[in-house]
Short mmCIF file of C-alpha atoms and ligand atoms in Angstrom, two decimals:
data_model
loop_
_atom_site.label_atom_id
_atom_site.label_comp_id
_atom_site.label_asym_id
_atom_site.label_seq_id
_atom_site.Cartn_x
_atom_site.Cartn_y
_atom_site.Cartn_z
CA MET Y 1 0.72 13.72 24.37
CA ALA Y 2 -1.61 11.07 23.03
CA LYS Y 3 -1.80 7.85 24.97
CA SER Y 4 -1.08 4.60 23.18
CA SER Y 5 -2.63 1.29 24.17
CA GLY Y 6 -2.09 -2.16 22.72
CA LYS Y 7 -4.95 -1.45 20.36
CA GLY Y 8 -3.54 1.83 19.19
CA THR Y 9 -4.14 5.48 19.95
CA GLU Y 10 -7.67 6.80 20.36
CA ILE Y 11 -8.35 9.53 17.83
CA SER Y 12 -9.91 11.68 20.55
CA ALA Y 13 -6.54 11.69 22.35
CA TYR Y 14 -5.19 14.14 19.77
CA GLY Y 15 -8.08 16.54 19.39
CA GLU Y 16 -9.08 17.63 15.90
CA PHE Y 17 -6.36 20.22 15.49
CA GLY Y 18 -3.56 18.06 16.79
CA LEU Y 19 -4.67 15.18 14.63
CA ILE Y 20 -4.66 17.18 11.40
CA GLU Y 21 -1.24 18.56 12.24
CA HIS Y 22 0.06 15.10 13.10
CA LEU Y 23 -1.20 13.55 9.88
CA THR Y 24 -0.13 16.32 7.52
CA LYS Y 25 3.27 17.30 8.91
CA ASP Y 26 5.25 15.40 6.27
CA PHE Y 27 3.59 17.03 3.29
CA PRO Y 28 5.87 19.67 1.78
CA LEU Y 29 4.46 22.20 -0.68
CA ARG Y 30 6.40 21.91 -3.92
CA ASN Y 31 4.40 23.71 -6.57
CA ARG Y 32 4.87 27.40 -7.19
CA ASP Y 33 1.20 27.93 -7.90
CA THR Y 34 0.34 26.76 -4.37
CA LYS Y 35 0.37 30.06 -2.46
CA LYS Y 36 -1.16 28.78 0.77
CA GLY Y 37 -1.74 25.17 1.85
CA ILE Y 38 -3.07 23.70 5.07
CA GLY Y 39 -3.54 25.97 8.06
CA ASP Y 40 -5.81 28.83 7.07
CA ASP Y 41 -9.52 28.97 6.33
CA ALA Y 42 -8.87 28.12 2.70
CA ALA Y 43 -5.96 27.28 0.46
CA VAL Y 44 -4.82 29.81 -2.13
CA ILE Y 45 -3.83 28.82 -5.64
CA SER Y 46 -2.55 31.03 -8.37
CA PRO Y 47 -3.21 29.42 -11.75
CA ARG Y 48 -1.65 32.41 -13.61
CA ASN Y 49 -3.07 32.38 -17.10
CA LYS Y 50 -3.90 28.68 -17.22
CA GLN Y 51 -7.27 26.98 -17.06
CA MET Y 52 -7.94 25.16 -13.82
CA VAL Y 53 -9.61 21.73 -13.81
CA VAL Y 54 -11.34 20.39 -10.71
CA THR Y 55 -12.52 16.87 -10.04
CA THR Y 56 -13.71 15.02 -6.96
CA ASP Y 57 -14.51 11.48 -5.86
CA LEU Y 58 -16.29 10.06 -2.86
CA LEU Y 59 -15.29 6.64 -1.50
CA LEU Y 60 -17.50 4.89 1.05
CA GLU Y 61 -16.47 1.85 3.03
CA GLY Y 62 -18.66 -1.10 2.05
CA VAL Y 63 -19.64 0.49 -1.27
CA HIS Y 64 -16.32 1.37 -2.89
CA PHE Y 65 -13.81 -0.45 -0.74
CA ASP Y 66 -13.62 -3.31 1.72
CA LEU Y 67 -10.98 -3.07 4.42
CA ALA Y 68 -10.96 -6.87 4.80
CA TYR Y 69 -8.60 -7.02 1.82
CA THR Y 70 -7.58 -3.41 1.20
CA PRO Y 71 -4.57 -2.18 3.19
CA LEU Y 72 -5.16 1.43 4.29
CA LYS Y 73 -1.91 2.59 2.73
CA HIS Y 74 -3.06 1.28 -0.64
CA LEU Y 75 -6.46 2.85 -0.12
CA GLY Y 76 -4.91 6.26 0.49
CA TYR Y 77 -2.74 5.93 -2.59
CA LYS Y 78 -5.64 4.78 -4.75
CA ALA Y 79 -8.02 7.48 -3.50
CA VAL Y 80 -5.55 10.07 -4.81
CA VAL Y 81 -4.68 8.25 -8.03
CA VAL Y 82 -8.29 7.88 -9.21
CA ASN Y 83 -8.67 11.65 -9.05
CA LEU Y 84 -5.37 12.34 -10.78
CA SER Y 85 -6.48 9.97 -13.52
CA ASP Y 86 -9.48 12.25 -14.15
CA VAL Y 87 -7.19 15.27 -14.35
CA TYR Y 88 -4.91 13.54 -16.89
CA ALA Y 89 -8.00 12.53 -18.87
CA MET Y 90 -8.56 16.26 -19.47
CA ASN Y 91 -4.96 16.40 -20.79
CA ALA Y 92 -4.15 18.56 -17.78
CA VAL Y 93 -1.44 18.32 -15.11
CA PRO Y 94 -2.54 17.75 -11.49
CA ARG Y 95 -1.08 20.21 -8.98
CA GLN Y 96 -3.06 20.12 -5.73
CA ILE Y 97 -5.41 17.85 -3.81
CA THR Y 98 -7.64 18.16 -0.80
CA VAL Y 99 -8.53 15.12 1.30
CA SER Y 100 -11.57 14.81 3.54
CA VAL Y 101 -12.06 11.86 5.84
CA GLY Y 102 -14.82 10.60 8.09
CA VAL Y 103 -13.94 7.87 10.59
CA SER Y 104 -15.98 5.87 13.05
CA SER Y 105 -14.80 5.01 16.56
CA ARG Y 106 -13.35 1.65 15.52
CA PHE Y 107 -10.44 3.46 13.87
CA ARG Y 108 -7.28 4.52 15.64
CA VAL Y 109 -4.70 7.17 14.88
CA GLU Y 110 -2.41 4.44 13.52
CA HIS Y 111 -5.02 3.58 10.88
CA LEU Y 112 -5.11 7.19 9.72
CA GLU Y 113 -1.31 7.29 9.70
CA GLU Y 114 -1.33 4.37 7.28
CA LEU Y 115 -3.96 6.02 5.09
CA TYR Y 116 -1.96 9.26 5.00
CA GLU Y 117 1.24 7.35 4.25
CA GLY Y 118 -0.42 6.17 1.02
CA ILE Y 119 -1.67 9.69 0.31
CA ARG Y 120 1.85 11.03 0.86
CA LEU Y 121 3.40 8.46 -1.50
CA ALA Y 122 0.94 9.46 -4.22
CA CYS Y 123 1.67 13.17 -3.66
CA ASP Y 124 5.43 12.49 -3.93
CA HIS Y 125 5.09 10.29 -6.98
CA TYR Y 126 2.84 12.64 -8.93
CA GLY Y 127 4.25 15.91 -7.61
CA VAL Y 128 1.02 17.26 -6.15
CA ASP Y 129 0.52 19.32 -2.98
CA LEU Y 130 -1.94 18.41 -0.23
CA VAL Y 131 -3.51 21.80 0.45
CA GLY Y 132 -6.46 21.09 2.71
CA GLY Y 133 -9.36 18.91 3.64
CA ASP Y 134 -11.81 18.22 6.40
CA THR Y 135 -11.98 15.70 9.21
CA SER Y 136 -15.06 14.38 10.92
CA ALA Y 137 -16.37 11.55 13.04
CA SER Y 138 -18.66 9.12 11.23
CA TYR Y 139 -21.27 6.67 12.56
CA SER Y 140 -20.62 4.02 9.99
CA GLY Y 141 -17.12 3.20 8.89
CA MET Y 142 -14.73 5.21 6.82
CA VAL Y 143 -15.47 7.84 4.19
CA ILE Y 144 -12.79 9.45 2.02
CA SER Y 145 -13.27 12.22 -0.45
CA VAL Y 146 -10.41 13.57 -2.55
CA THR Y 147 -10.60 16.64 -4.76
CA ALA Y 148 -7.86 17.22 -7.32
CA LEU Y 149 -6.97 20.50 -9.01
CA GLY Y 150 -4.97 20.60 -12.20
CA ARG Y 151 -4.03 23.03 -14.90
CA ALA Y 152 -3.65 23.24 -18.65
CA SER Y 153 -3.72 25.91 -21.28
CA ARG Y 154 -7.00 26.42 -23.10
CA GLU Y 155 -5.52 24.78 -26.23
CA GLU Y 156 -4.31 21.71 -24.35
CA LEU Y 157 -7.62 20.72 -22.75
CA VAL Y 158 -9.27 17.64 -24.23
CA TYR Y 159 -12.97 16.98 -23.72
CA ARG Y 160 -15.20 13.98 -24.29
CA ASP Y 161 -17.07 15.62 -27.14
CA GLY Y 162 -14.40 16.18 -29.78
CA ALA Y 163 -14.28 12.81 -31.57
CA ARG Y 164 -15.04 12.81 -35.30
CA GLU Y 165 -15.90 10.13 -37.83
CA ASN Y 166 -12.81 8.04 -38.80
CA ASP Y 167 -10.83 9.06 -35.72
CA VAL Y 168 -8.84 6.10 -34.40
CA ILE Y 169 -9.90 4.78 -30.96
CA CYS Y 170 -6.88 4.01 -28.75
CA VAL Y 171 -6.56 2.48 -25.30
CA THR Y 172 -3.50 2.45 -23.07
CA GLY Y 173 -2.08 -0.51 -21.14
CA ASP Y 174 -4.31 -3.54 -20.76
CA LEU Y 175 -7.85 -3.97 -19.52
CA GLY Y 176 -9.82 -6.17 -17.14
CA GLY Y 177 -6.92 -6.74 -14.73
CA ALA Y 178 -8.26 -4.66 -11.85
CA TYR Y 179 -11.63 -6.39 -12.06
CA MET Y 180 -10.08 -9.87 -12.05
CA GLY Y 181 -7.81 -8.82 -9.18
CA LEU Y 182 -10.92 -7.85 -7.22
CA GLN Y 183 -12.54 -11.22 -7.94
CA VAL Y 184 -9.43 -13.00 -6.62
CA LEU Y 185 -9.37 -10.86 -3.47
CA LYS Y 186 -13.08 -11.48 -2.84
CA ARG Y 187 -12.69 -15.21 -3.34
CA GLU Y 188 -9.71 -15.50 -1.01
CA ASN Y 189 -11.43 -13.31 1.57
CA LYS Y 190 -14.50 -15.56 1.55
CA ILE Y 191 -12.34 -18.61 2.23
CA PHE Y 192 -10.51 -16.70 4.97
CA GLN Y 193 -13.83 -15.76 6.64
CA GLN Y 194 -14.70 -19.46 6.89
CA ASP Y 195 -11.24 -20.53 7.98
CA PRO Y 196 -9.19 -17.81 9.70
CA LYS Y 197 -6.12 -20.06 9.60
CA PHE Y 198 -6.22 -19.93 5.81
CA GLN Y 199 -3.18 -18.17 4.31
CA PRO Y 200 -4.02 -16.96 0.82
CA ASP Y 201 -1.28 -17.40 -1.75
CA LEU Y 202 -1.66 -14.50 -4.14
CA SER Y 203 1.73 -14.87 -5.85
CA LYS Y 204 0.08 -16.29 -8.96
CA TYR Y 205 -2.09 -13.18 -9.17
CA GLU Y 206 0.45 -10.52 -8.31
CA TYR Y 207 -0.12 -8.38 -11.39
CA ILE Y 208 -3.92 -8.29 -11.29
CA VAL Y 209 -4.12 -7.85 -7.50
CA GLY Y 210 -1.69 -4.95 -7.91
CA ARG Y 211 -3.93 -3.52 -10.62
CA GLN Y 212 -6.81 -3.54 -8.14
CA LEU Y 213 -5.02 -2.36 -5.02
CA LYS Y 214 -2.39 -0.03 -6.40
CA PRO Y 215 -3.45 1.48 -9.72
CA GLU Y 216 -1.39 4.21 -11.37
CA ALA Y 217 -2.63 7.17 -13.40
CA ARG Y 218 -1.23 7.48 -16.93
CA ARG Y 219 0.89 10.58 -16.58
CA ASP Y 220 3.41 8.93 -18.92
CA ILE Y 221 0.89 8.88 -21.77
CA ILE Y 222 -0.01 12.54 -21.33
CA GLN Y 223 3.72 13.35 -21.47
CA LEU Y 224 4.22 11.14 -24.51
CA LEU Y 225 1.34 12.74 -26.40
CA LYS Y 226 2.77 16.16 -25.64
CA GLU Y 227 6.26 15.11 -26.79
CA LYS Y 228 4.89 13.72 -30.03
CA GLY Y 229 2.76 16.78 -30.66
CA VAL Y 230 -0.43 14.73 -30.69
CA LYS Y 231 -3.59 16.18 -29.21
CA PRO Y 232 -6.40 13.63 -28.90
CA SER Y 233 -9.75 14.73 -30.28
CA SER Y 234 -11.50 13.25 -27.24
CA MET Y 235 -10.41 11.46 -24.08
CA ILE Y 236 -11.75 9.77 -20.94
CA ASP Y 237 -10.18 7.55 -18.31
CA ILE Y 238 -11.43 3.97 -18.11
CA SER Y 239 -12.94 3.71 -14.66
CA ASP Y 240 -16.15 1.85 -15.51
CA GLY Y 241 -14.96 -0.51 -18.26
CA LEU Y 242 -14.21 0.05 -21.94
CA SER Y 243 -17.85 -0.37 -23.05
CA SER Y 244 -19.36 2.19 -20.81
CA ASP Y 245 -16.56 4.74 -21.18
CA LEU Y 246 -16.45 4.39 -24.96
CA LEU Y 247 -20.21 4.94 -25.06
CA HIS Y 248 -19.65 8.17 -23.12
CA LEU Y 249 -17.25 9.40 -25.83
CA CYS Y 250 -19.70 8.40 -28.59
CA HIS Y 251 -22.64 9.97 -26.81
CA ARG Y 252 -20.85 13.26 -26.13
CA SER Y 253 -19.26 13.41 -29.57
CA GLY Y 254 -22.38 12.31 -31.46
CA THR Y 255 -20.62 9.42 -33.20
CA GLY Y 256 -20.94 5.69 -33.62
CA CYS Y 257 -17.97 3.36 -33.24
CA ARG Y 258 -16.57 0.07 -34.39
CA ILE Y 259 -14.08 -1.80 -32.21
CA TYR Y 260 -12.54 -5.22 -32.71
CA GLN Y 261 -12.50 -7.96 -30.09
CA ASP Y 262 -9.09 -9.22 -31.22
CA LYS Y 263 -7.53 -5.79 -30.64
CA VAL Y 264 -8.68 -5.32 -27.03
CA PRO Y 265 -5.48 -5.61 -24.92
CA ILE Y 266 -5.79 -8.20 -22.16
CA ASP Y 267 -2.82 -9.38 -20.08
CA ALA Y 268 -2.15 -13.15 -19.94
CA GLU Y 269 -2.60 -13.19 -16.16
CA THR Y 270 -5.99 -11.48 -16.49
CA ALA Y 271 -7.09 -14.00 -19.10
CA ALA Y 272 -5.88 -16.96 -17.01
CA ALA Y 273 -7.67 -15.76 -13.86
CA ALA Y 274 -10.84 -15.08 -15.87
CA GLU Y 275 -10.82 -18.56 -17.35
CA GLU Y 276 -10.20 -20.08 -13.94
CA MET Y 277 -13.27 -18.26 -12.61
CA LYS Y 278 -15.39 -18.99 -15.67
CA ILE Y 279 -15.54 -15.37 -16.72
CA GLU Y 280 -15.05 -14.45 -20.36
CA PRO Y 281 -11.82 -12.35 -20.41
CA LEU Y 282 -13.40 -9.97 -22.91
CA ILE Y 283 -16.26 -9.29 -20.48
CA ALA Y 284 -13.73 -8.38 -17.77
CA ALA Y 285 -12.09 -5.94 -20.19
CA LEU Y 286 -15.33 -4.42 -21.48
CA SER Y 287 -17.39 -4.34 -18.29
CA GLY Y 288 -14.94 -4.66 -15.40
CA GLY Y 289 -13.82 -1.42 -13.90
CA GLU Y 290 -11.03 0.50 -12.23
CA ASP Y 291 -8.28 -0.02 -14.76
CA TYR Y 292 -7.62 3.75 -14.88
CA GLU Y 293 -6.20 3.47 -18.36
CA LEU Y 294 -6.87 6.21 -20.90
CA LEU Y 295 -9.28 5.87 -23.81
CA PHE Y 296 -8.81 8.49 -26.50
CA THR Y 297 -9.41 9.22 -30.14
CA VAL Y 298 -6.92 10.70 -32.58
CA SER Y 299 -7.14 11.87 -36.13
CA PRO Y 300 -5.85 9.10 -38.51
CA LYS Y 301 -3.05 11.40 -39.69
CA ASP Y 302 -1.63 11.46 -36.16
CA MET Y 303 -1.44 7.67 -35.86
CA ASP Y 304 2.01 7.48 -37.47
CA LYS Y 305 3.43 9.50 -34.59
CA LEU Y 306 2.12 6.93 -32.11
CA ALA Y 307 3.09 3.83 -34.08
CA SER Y 308 5.10 1.09 -32.34
CA ARG Y 309 4.21 2.31 -28.87
CA PRO Y 310 3.42 -0.89 -26.97
CA GLN Y 311 1.52 1.03 -24.30
CA ILE Y 312 -0.96 2.41 -26.86
CA THR Y 313 -3.29 0.05 -28.74
CA PRO Y 314 -5.65 1.10 -31.54
CA VAL Y 315 -8.87 -0.89 -31.06
CA GLY Y 316 -11.14 0.55 -33.74
CA PHE Y 317 -12.48 3.81 -35.12
CA MET Y 318 -15.32 6.27 -34.84
CA THR Y 319 -18.18 6.07 -37.34
CA PRO Y 320 -21.27 8.15 -38.14
CA ALA Y 321 -23.86 7.84 -35.36
CA GLU Y 322 -26.34 6.00 -37.60
CA LYS Y 323 -23.88 3.11 -38.07
CA GLY Y 324 -24.34 2.22 -34.40
CA ARG Y 325 -21.84 1.35 -31.70
CA LEU Y 326 -20.46 -2.04 -32.57
CA LEU Y 327 -18.05 -4.68 -31.43
CA VAL Y 328 -16.72 -6.96 -34.16
CA THR Y 329 -16.07 -10.36 -32.57
CA SER Y 330 -13.21 -12.72 -33.44
CA SER Y 331 -15.58 -14.70 -35.66
CA GLY Y 332 -16.46 -11.54 -37.59
CA SER Y 333 -19.99 -11.06 -36.28
CA GLU Y 334 -21.16 -7.68 -35.02
CA THR Y 335 -22.77 -7.01 -31.65
CA GLU Y 336 -24.02 -3.81 -30.16
CA ILE Y 337 -21.93 -2.40 -27.33
CA THR Y 338 -23.96 -1.93 -24.15
CA ALA Y 339 -22.98 -0.21 -20.95
CA GLN Y 340 -22.73 -2.91 -18.34
CA GLY Y 341 -19.95 -1.13 -16.63
CA TRP Y 342 -19.10 -0.79 -13.05
CA ASN Y 343 -22.13 0.75 -11.41
CA ALA Y 344 -22.06 1.41 -7.69
CA PHE Y 345 -25.86 1.47 -7.47
CA GLY Y 346 -26.33 -1.69 -9.53
CA ARG Y 347 -23.79 -3.47 -7.36
CA MET Y 348 -25.49 -2.50 -4.16
CA LYS Y 349 -28.66 -4.16 -5.38
CA ASP Y 350 -27.13 -7.46 -6.36
CA GLU Y 351 -24.72 -7.93 -3.50
P1 ADP C 401 -12.44 24.62 9.35
O1 ADP C 401 -13.00 24.63 10.74
O2 ADP C 401 -12.31 25.97 8.74
O3 ADP C 401 -13.09 23.60 8.48
P2 ADP C 401 -10.37 22.77 10.04
O4 ADP C 401 -10.02 22.90 11.47
O5 ADP C 401 -11.28 21.68 9.63
O6 ADP C 401 -10.92 24.18 9.52
O7 ADP C 401 -9.05 22.65 9.18
C1 ADP C 401 -7.88 23.37 9.47
C2 ADP C 401 -6.92 23.24 8.32
O8 ADP C 401 -6.57 21.88 8.15
C3 ADP C 401 -7.50 23.69 6.98
O9 ADP C 401 -6.42 24.22 6.23
C4 ADP C 401 -7.98 22.42 6.37
O10 ADP C 401 -8.01 22.50 4.96
C5 ADP C 401 -6.95 21.42 6.87
N1 ADP C 401 -7.48 20.06 7.02
C6 ADP C 401 -8.52 19.67 7.80
N2 ADP C 401 -8.73 18.36 7.74
C7 ADP C 401 -7.79 17.87 6.89
C8 ADP C 401 -7.48 16.58 6.38
N3 ADP C 401 -8.18 15.49 6.73
N4 ADP C 401 -6.44 16.45 5.53
C9 ADP C 401 -5.74 17.55 5.16
N5 ADP C 401 -5.97 18.78 5.58
C10 ADP C 401 -7.00 18.96 6.43
MG1 MG C 402 -13.08 21.62 8.79
#
């Protein structure tokens, strides 16, 4: 059996096969449409007469995550959740995932156990089956890629291109929290690098740090919409910030839009942290990223059915394309919405 040292168990001690088996042994298959999971050349899925949606994400250490302040368990959980969020944004239900990992020699089996513990929690919570993946050595750090499969009937699927003039623009939850949480983590990490005895006190920032490290996908909203018999005309999940994701809906749907600054939902803790760091809270909400809330449009006649739902906030409406894509500020002036969202390539340049 694998040898353990004070620094943990060398990955090579297990061998590729043994390692995969070790990491994936606590993953039961629970969905009837999963016919074959891990262990053959490919998984087998039987979608019956549903449409299958497929989405994938690639996370690179140093570009998308920093292990200095990201616990591996949270990273595993988040890597799954961001993909499930994309499935829900199609108004579909996630059923299976595959997980591929690349690890350099500085990682030990215990690190992967932690990562897979997070992956397992996400699978349990969202009822999805881990059905495969790939494992490889890497020269530089950790790489994780998750693919999620989901299903919906043809009628249920919601695309980005269905918004029409006068449709109401809604967002779920609150925005900017994950971005401000990241700023707090980066700040505390910088202080820690200079003074390793420094013990960060994050209790004041619990909500926003949680938004960054342990986001959830809005399954509850998809269920609520179904219950209420409301099918959005268009939908996207907010991964890059409200501005950029709203522009995607407008672009695909061929509409303009008008949203109101005073309507954009921002949590008090987000606003307080933003002010402390001299960041305009609205900018965090519009251009921060990783909130994984849903942004959708509904026909005005459906709005009654969603009234008095605190988790859904109407922020404006769609307009003809020639009216432009506008934000109406608190003072009543209009500014054009630009996409200054979360851009991995832009960030690499300025950091
Ligand atoms: P192959 O040589 O055909 O790529 P592998 O030996 O890589 O097969 O994988 C064996 C089985 O284990 C397959 O079912 C594969 O999907 C699964 N698997 C491999 N790596 C992982 C991983 N990191 N997480 C989950 N399942 C994995
Ligand atoms: Mg393989």
